[in-house]
Every structure is written in structure tokens, then in C-alpha cells.
mmCIF file of C-alpha atoms and ligand atoms in Angstrom:
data_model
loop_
_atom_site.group_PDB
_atom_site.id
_atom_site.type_symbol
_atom_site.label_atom_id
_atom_site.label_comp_id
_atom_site.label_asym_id
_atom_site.label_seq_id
_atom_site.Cartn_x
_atom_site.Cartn_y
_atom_site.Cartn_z
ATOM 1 C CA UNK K 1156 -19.483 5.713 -2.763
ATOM 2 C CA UNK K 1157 -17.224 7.286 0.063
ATOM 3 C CA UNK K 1158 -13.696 6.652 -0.691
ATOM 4 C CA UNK K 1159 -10.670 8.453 0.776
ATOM 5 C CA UNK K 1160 -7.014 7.356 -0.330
ATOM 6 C CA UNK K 1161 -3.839 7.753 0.952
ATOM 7 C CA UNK K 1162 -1.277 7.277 -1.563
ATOM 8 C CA UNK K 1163 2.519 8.165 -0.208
ATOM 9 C CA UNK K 1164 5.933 6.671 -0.502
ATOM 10 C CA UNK K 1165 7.503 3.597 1.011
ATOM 11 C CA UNK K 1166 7.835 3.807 4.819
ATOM 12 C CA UNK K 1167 5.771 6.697 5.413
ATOM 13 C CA UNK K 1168 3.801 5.119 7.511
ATOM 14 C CA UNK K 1169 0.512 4.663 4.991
ATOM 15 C CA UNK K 1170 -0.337 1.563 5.901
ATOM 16 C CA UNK K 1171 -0.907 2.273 9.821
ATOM 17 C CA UNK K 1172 -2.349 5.104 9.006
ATOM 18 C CA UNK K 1173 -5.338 3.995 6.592
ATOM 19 C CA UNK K 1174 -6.003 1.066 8.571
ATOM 20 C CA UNK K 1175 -6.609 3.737 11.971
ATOM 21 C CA UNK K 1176 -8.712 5.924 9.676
ATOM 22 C CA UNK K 1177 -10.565 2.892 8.224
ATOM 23 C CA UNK K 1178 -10.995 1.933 11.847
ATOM 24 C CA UNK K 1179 -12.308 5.179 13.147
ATOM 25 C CA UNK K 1180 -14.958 5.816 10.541
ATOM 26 C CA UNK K 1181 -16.452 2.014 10.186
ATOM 27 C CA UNK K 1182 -14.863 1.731 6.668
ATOM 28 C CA UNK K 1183 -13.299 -0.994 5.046
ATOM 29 C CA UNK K 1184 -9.419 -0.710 4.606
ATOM 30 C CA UNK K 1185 -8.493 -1.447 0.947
ATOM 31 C CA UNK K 1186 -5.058 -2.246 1.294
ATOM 32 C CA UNK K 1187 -3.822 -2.460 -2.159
ATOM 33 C CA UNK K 1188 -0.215 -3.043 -1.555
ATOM 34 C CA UNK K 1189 -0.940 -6.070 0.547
ATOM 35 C CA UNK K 1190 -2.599 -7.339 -3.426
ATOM 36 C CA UNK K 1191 0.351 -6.561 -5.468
ATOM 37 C CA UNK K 1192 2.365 -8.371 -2.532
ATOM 38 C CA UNK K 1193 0.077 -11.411 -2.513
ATOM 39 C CA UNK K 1194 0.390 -11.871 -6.445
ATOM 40 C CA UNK K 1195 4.357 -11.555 -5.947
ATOM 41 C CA UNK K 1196 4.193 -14.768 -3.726
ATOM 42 C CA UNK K 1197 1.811 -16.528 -6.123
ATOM 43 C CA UNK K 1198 4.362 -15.870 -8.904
ATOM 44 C CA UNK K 1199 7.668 -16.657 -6.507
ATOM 45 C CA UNK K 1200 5.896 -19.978 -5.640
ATOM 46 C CA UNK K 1201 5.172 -20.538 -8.964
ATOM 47 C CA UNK K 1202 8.877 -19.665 -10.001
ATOM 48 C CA UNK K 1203 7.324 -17.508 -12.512
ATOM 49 C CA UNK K 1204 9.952 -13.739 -13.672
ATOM 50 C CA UNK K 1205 9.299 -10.754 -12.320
ATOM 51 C CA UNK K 1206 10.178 -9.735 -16.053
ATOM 52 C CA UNK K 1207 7.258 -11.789 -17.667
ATOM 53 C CA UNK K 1208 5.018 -9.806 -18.138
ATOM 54 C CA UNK K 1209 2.189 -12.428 -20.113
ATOM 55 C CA UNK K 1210 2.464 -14.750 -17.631
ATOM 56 C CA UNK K 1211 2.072 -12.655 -14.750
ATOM 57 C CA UNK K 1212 -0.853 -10.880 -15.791
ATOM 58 C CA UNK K 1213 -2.268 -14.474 -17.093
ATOM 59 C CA UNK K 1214 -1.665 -15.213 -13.045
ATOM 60 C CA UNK K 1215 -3.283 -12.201 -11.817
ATOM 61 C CA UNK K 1216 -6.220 -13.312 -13.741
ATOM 62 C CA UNK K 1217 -6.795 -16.315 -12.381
ATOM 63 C CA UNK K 1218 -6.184 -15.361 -8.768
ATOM 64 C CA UNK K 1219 -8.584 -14.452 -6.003
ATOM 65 C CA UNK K 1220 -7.395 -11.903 -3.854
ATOM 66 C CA UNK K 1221 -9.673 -11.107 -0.653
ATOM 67 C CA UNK K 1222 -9.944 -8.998 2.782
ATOM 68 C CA UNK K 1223 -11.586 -10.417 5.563
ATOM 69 C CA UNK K 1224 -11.963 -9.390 9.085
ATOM 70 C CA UNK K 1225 -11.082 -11.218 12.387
ATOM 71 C CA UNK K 1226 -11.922 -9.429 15.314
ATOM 72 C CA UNK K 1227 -9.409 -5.946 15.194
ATOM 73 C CA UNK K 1228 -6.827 -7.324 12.544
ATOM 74 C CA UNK K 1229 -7.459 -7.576 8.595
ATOM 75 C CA UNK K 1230 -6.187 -11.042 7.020
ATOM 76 C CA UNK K 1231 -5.491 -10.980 3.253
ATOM 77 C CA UNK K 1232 -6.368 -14.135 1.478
ATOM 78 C CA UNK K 1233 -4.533 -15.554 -1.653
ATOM 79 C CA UNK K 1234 -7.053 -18.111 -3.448
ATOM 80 C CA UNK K 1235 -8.595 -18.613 0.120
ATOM 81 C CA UNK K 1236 -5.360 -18.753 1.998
ATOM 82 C CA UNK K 1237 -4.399 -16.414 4.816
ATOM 83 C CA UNK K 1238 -1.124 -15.518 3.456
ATOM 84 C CA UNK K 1239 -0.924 -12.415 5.608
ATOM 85 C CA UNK K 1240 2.534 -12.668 7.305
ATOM 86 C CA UNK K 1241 4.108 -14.337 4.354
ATOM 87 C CA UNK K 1242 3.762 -11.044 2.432
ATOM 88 C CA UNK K 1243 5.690 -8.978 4.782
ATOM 89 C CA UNK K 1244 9.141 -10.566 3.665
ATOM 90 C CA UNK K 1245 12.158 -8.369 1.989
ATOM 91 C CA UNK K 1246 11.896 -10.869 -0.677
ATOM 92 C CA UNK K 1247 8.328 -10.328 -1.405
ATOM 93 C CA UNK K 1248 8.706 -6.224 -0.902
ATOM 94 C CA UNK K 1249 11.414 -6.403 -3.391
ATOM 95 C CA UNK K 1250 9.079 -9.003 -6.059
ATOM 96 C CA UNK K 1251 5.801 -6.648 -5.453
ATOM 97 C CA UNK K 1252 7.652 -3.518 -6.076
ATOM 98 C CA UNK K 1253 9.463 -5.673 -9.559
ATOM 99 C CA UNK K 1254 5.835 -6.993 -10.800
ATOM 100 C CA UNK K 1255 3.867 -4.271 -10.242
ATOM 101 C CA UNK K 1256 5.793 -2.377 -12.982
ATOM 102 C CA UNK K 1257 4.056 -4.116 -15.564
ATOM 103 C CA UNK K 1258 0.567 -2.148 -17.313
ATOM 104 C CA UNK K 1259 -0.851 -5.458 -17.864
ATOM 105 C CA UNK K 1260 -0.709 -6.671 -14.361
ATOM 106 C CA UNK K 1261 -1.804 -3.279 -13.025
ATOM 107 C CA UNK K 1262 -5.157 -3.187 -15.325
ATOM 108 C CA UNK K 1263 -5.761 -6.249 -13.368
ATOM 109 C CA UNK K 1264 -5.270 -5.001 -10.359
ATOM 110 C CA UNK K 1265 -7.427 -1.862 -10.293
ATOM 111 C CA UNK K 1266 -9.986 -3.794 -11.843
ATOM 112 C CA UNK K 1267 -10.188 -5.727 -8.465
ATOM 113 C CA UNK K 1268 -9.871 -2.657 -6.384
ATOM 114 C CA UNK K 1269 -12.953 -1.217 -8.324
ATOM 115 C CA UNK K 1270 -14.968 -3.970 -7.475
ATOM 116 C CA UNK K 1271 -14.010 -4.212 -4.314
ATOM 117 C CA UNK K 1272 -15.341 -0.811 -3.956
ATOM 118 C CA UNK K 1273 -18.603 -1.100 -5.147
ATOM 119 C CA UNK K 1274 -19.777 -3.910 -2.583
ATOM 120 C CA UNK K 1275 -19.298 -1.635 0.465
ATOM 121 C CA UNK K 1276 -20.137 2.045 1.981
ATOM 122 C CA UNK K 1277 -17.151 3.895 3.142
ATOM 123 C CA UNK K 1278 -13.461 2.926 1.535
ATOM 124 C CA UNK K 1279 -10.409 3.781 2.753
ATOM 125 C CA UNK K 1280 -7.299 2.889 -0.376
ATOM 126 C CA UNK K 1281 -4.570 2.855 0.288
ATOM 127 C CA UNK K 1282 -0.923 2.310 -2.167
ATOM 128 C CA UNK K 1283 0.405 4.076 -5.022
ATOM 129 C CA UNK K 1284 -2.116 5.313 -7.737
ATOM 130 C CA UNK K 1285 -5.325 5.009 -5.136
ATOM 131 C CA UNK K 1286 -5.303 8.877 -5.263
ATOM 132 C CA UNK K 1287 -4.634 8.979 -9.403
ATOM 133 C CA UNK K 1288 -5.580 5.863 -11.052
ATOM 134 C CA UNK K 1289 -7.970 3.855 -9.153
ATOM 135 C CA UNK K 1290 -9.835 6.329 -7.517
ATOM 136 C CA UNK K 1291 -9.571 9.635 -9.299
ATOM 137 C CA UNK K 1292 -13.072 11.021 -7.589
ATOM 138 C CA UNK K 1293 -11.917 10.309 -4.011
ATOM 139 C CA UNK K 1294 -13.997 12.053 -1.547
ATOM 140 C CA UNK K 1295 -10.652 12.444 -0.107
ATOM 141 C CA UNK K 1296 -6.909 12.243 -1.274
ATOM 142 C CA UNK K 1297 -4.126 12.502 1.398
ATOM 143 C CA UNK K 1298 -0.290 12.108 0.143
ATOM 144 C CA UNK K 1299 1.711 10.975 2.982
ATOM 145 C CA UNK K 1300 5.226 11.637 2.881
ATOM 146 C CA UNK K 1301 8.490 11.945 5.288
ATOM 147 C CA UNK K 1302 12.140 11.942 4.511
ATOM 148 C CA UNK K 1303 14.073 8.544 3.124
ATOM 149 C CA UNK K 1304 16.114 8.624 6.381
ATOM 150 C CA UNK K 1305 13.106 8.738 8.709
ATOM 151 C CA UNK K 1306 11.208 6.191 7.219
ATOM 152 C CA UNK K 1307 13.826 3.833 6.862
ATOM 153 C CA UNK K 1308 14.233 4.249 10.251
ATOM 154 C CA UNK K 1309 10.663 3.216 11.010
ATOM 155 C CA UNK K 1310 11.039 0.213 8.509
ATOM 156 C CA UNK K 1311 14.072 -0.552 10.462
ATOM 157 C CA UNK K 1312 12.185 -0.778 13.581
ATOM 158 C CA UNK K 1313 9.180 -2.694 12.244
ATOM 159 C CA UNK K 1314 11.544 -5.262 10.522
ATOM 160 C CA UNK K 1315 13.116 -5.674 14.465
ATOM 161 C CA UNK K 1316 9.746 -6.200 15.780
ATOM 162 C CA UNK K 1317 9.470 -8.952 13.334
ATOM 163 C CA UNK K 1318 12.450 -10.238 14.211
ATOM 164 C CA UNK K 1319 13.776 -9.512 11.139
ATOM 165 C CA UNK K 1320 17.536 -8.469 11.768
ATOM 166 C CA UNK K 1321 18.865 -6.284 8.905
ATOM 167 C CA UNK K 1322 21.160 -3.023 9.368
ATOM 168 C CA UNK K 1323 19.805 0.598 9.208
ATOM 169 C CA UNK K 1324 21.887 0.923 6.147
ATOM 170 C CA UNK K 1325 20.363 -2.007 4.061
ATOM 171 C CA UNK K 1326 16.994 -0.579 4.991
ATOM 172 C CA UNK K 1327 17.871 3.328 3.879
ATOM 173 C CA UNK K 1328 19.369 1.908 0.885
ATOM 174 C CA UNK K 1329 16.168 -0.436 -0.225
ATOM 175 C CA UNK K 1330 13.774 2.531 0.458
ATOM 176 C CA UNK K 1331 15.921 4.979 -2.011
ATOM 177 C CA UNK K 1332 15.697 1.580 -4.678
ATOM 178 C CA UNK K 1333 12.426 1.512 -4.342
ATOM 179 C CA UNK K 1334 11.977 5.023 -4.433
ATOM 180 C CA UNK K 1335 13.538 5.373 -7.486
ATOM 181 C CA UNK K 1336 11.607 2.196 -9.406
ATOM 182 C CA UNK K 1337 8.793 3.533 -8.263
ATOM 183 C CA UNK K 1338 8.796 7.362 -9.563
ATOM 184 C CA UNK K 1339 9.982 6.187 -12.283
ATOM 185 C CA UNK K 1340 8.403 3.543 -13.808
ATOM 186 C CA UNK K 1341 6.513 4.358 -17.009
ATOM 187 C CA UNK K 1342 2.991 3.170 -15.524
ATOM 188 C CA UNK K 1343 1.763 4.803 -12.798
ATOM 189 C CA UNK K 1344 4.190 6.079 -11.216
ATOM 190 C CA UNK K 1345 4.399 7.505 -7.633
ATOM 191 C CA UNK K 1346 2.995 11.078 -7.940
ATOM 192 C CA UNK K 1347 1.187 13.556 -6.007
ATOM 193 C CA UNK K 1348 -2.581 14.204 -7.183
ATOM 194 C CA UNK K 1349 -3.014 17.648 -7.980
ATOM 195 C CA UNK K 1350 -6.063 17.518 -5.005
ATOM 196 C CA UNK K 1351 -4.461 15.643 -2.897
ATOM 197 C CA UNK K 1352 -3.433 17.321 0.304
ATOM 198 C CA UNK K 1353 0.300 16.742 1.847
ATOM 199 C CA UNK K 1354 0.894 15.842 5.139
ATOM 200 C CA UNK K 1355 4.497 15.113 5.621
ATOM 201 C CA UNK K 1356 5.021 13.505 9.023
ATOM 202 C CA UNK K 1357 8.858 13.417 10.013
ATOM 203 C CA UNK K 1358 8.858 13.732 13.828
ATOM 204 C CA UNK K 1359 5.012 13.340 14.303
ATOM 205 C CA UNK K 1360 3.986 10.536 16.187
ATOM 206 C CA UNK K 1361 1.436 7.730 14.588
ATOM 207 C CA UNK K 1362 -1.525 9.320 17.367
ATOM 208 C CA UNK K 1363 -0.522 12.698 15.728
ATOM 209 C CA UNK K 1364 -0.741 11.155 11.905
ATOM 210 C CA UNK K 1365 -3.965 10.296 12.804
ATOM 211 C CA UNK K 1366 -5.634 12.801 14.552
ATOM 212 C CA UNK K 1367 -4.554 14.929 11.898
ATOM 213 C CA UNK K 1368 -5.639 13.081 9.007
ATOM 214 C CA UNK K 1369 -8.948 12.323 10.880
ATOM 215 C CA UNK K 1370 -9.777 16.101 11.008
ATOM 216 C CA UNK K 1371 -9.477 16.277 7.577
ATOM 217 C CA UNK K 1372 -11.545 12.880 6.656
ATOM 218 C CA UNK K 1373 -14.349 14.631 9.163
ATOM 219 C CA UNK K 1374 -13.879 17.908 7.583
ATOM 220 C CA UNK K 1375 -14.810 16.589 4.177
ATOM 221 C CA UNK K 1376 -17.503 14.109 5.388
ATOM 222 C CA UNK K 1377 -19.424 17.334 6.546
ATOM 223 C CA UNK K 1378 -18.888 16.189 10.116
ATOM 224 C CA UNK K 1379 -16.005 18.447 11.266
HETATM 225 O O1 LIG Q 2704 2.797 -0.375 0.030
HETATM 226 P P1 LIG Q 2704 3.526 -1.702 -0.068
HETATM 227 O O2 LIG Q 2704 4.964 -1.603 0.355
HETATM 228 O O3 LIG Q 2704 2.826 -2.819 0.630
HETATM 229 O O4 LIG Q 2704 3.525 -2.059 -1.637
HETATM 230 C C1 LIG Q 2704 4.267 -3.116 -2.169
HETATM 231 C C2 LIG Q 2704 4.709 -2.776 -3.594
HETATM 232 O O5 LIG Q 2704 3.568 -2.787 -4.456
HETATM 233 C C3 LIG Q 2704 5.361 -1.407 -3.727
HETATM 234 O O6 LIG Q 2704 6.707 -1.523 -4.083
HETATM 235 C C4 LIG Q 2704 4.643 -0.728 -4.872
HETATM 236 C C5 LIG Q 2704 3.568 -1.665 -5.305
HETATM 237 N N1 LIG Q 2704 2.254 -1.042 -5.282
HETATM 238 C C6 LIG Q 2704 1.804 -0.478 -6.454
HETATM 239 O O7 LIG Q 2704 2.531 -0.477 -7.433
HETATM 240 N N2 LIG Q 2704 0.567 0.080 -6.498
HETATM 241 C C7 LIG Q 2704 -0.231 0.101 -5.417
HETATM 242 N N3 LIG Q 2704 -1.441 0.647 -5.480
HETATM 243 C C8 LIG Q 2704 0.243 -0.470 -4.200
HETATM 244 C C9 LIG Q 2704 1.489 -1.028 -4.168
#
């Protein structure tokens, strides 16, 4: 099983990034943020805490959470429903970042990633704990990181591209909140793998992210 996983902060550009790697190589792109953000709306629709624990990780039981491909783009599926722009909300970042505190709801989570993994060839992960919970024998671990201001500033921009009008300082200030839950939440939080290489990115463009990161993937696929 090939997997490589790119674990990294909010904003730092992960998500771009693994899906251009997945891309390159003919992998699949395990996006596991896009899960924890699909369970969020589950639970918001269903008007169920953040807090509650039991009942969230009853949910996450009972849901189906899928990838499928259409033509370039990736559509995440929630029970069968493509639910892939309603994830991208403020409200649901906020909610996925709350639930995804809980052990109960995470056990359920990796579980799924797992099996994901084992139905296909080449894996690209990418989201908090692919590099140190989920998949701890990565071929591959890249941490991607940049500054809080510069990657609020690229939320910022991708929340105006959206149409999604909220000041610079709203955006800086949500990305040091979530920060900070995520470090330090008791389960898994945010961390470097000791293997994992850094590649901090302020001032690089995506193209040079990627070309990068795709030096290294090739590198350690014995194809450099
Ligand atoms: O990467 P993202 O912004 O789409 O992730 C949404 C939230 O889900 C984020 O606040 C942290 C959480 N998350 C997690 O706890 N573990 C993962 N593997 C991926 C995301």
C-alpha cells in the first residue's frame, strides 16, 4: 500500500496541494477533513451538540461517507449526497474543528480512512493525524506549514472567490482559534511526525508547493 500524507495546519494550503500530488501520480486523494466536515453537517442538520459526544459518535456510525470522481474534480458524498460545497461554510469549519475533538468520533473516523485505503493502490491523506495516527507507515509524510498571517490571507482570498465576504481580521483571528483547539486538544492533536519532512511555504507559489513536494513523492517512490 503506497500512501503519502500531508498533515499541516489550517490554511497552509494542504488541501490544494494533496489533491495536485494525488493528481500527478494517479492516486486517490483521501481528503479526510472534507469527512470530519461532512459529519459536522449531518450533526448541524440533525441539531445534534458539538459537545455530545455519544450521540455524535452513534452518528458517525451510521453514516456513509464516500469520494467519487467526476471528470477533474472530487465530490464528497454524505449517505449518497453530494454535499461538497455545503461543507465549505464558516459554520461547518467552525462545527468540524468542535466535533472532531471527541476520541470516540475520531476512532470512527480513522476506521473509515483505513478502509478506504485498502481498496486502492496509491493514497494520498491528507488532515491532521494522516502522518501520526492513521497512517503511521506512510511511504511518505510531508508537514506543511506557513505563518498564521499568510494563510489567513489565502483563506481570505478563497472565502472572496466564494463570494464569501468576511474581513482579513475575522479570518486571522479564526485561524489562531483553530490553531489553538487544535494543538491542543487531548486527542490527536496537531503535531509534527518525527519523519515527517517540513516544507513551510510562506511566499512560494502553489506551482512551487508542488513541484517541490513532487520531487520528494518521486524521490521516495524510487523514481527521482
Ligand atoms: O482540513 P479541514 O479544514 O478541512 O478540516 C476541518 C476540521 O476537521 C479541522 O478543524 C480539523 C478537523 N480534522 C481533524 O481533526 N482530523 C483530520 N484528519 C482532518 C480534519
Amino acid at each position: 500500500m503506497r500512501v503519502i500524507a500531508i498533515d499541516g495546519p489550517a490554511g497552509s494550503g494542504k488541501s490544494t496541494l494533496a489533491k495536485r500530488v494525488a493528481q500527478a501520480l494517479g492516486f486517490v486523494y483521501l481528503d479526510t477533513g472534507a469527512m470530519y466536515r461532512a459529519l459536522a453537517l449531518k450533526a448541524h442538520r440533525h441539531q445534534i451538540d458539538p459537545d455530545d459526544e455519544p450521540s455524535l459518535s452513534a452518528l458517525a456510525q451510521s453514516t456513509q461517507i464516500e469520494f467519487v470522481r467526476e471528470g477533474d474534480e472530487q465530490k464528497v458524498l454524505l449517505d449518497g449526497e453530494d454535499v461538497s460545497q455545503a461543507i465549505r461554510t464558516p459554520l461547518i469549519s467552525d462545527l468540524a474543528s468542535r466535533i472532531s475533538v471527541h476520541s470516540r468520533v475520531r476512532r470512527a473516523m480513522v476506521q473509515m480512512q483505513k478502509a478506504i485505503a485498502q481498496q486502492v493502490n496509491g493514497l494520498v491523506a491528507e488532515g491532521r493525524d494522516t502522518t501520526t495516527v492513521v497512517f503511521p507507515d506512510a511511504l511518505l509524510k510531508i508537514f506543511l506549514t506557513a505563518s498564521p498571517e499568510e494563510r489567513a490571507r489565502r483563506r481570505w482570498e478563497q472565502l472572496q472567490e466564494q463570494g464569501i465576504d468576511q474581513p482579513y481580521e475575522a479570518v486571522l483571528a479564526d485561524i489562531l482559534e483553530r490553531d489553538r483547539r487544535d494543538t491542543t486538544r487531548a486527542d490527536s492533536p496537531l503535531k509534527q511526525a518525527d519523519d515527517a519532512i517540513v516544507v513551510r511555504n510562506d511566499g512560494w507559489t502553489k506551482e512551487q508547493t508542488l513541484e517541490h513536494v513532487l520531487m520528494l513523492c518521486r524521490e521516495r517512490l524510487g523514481e527521482g
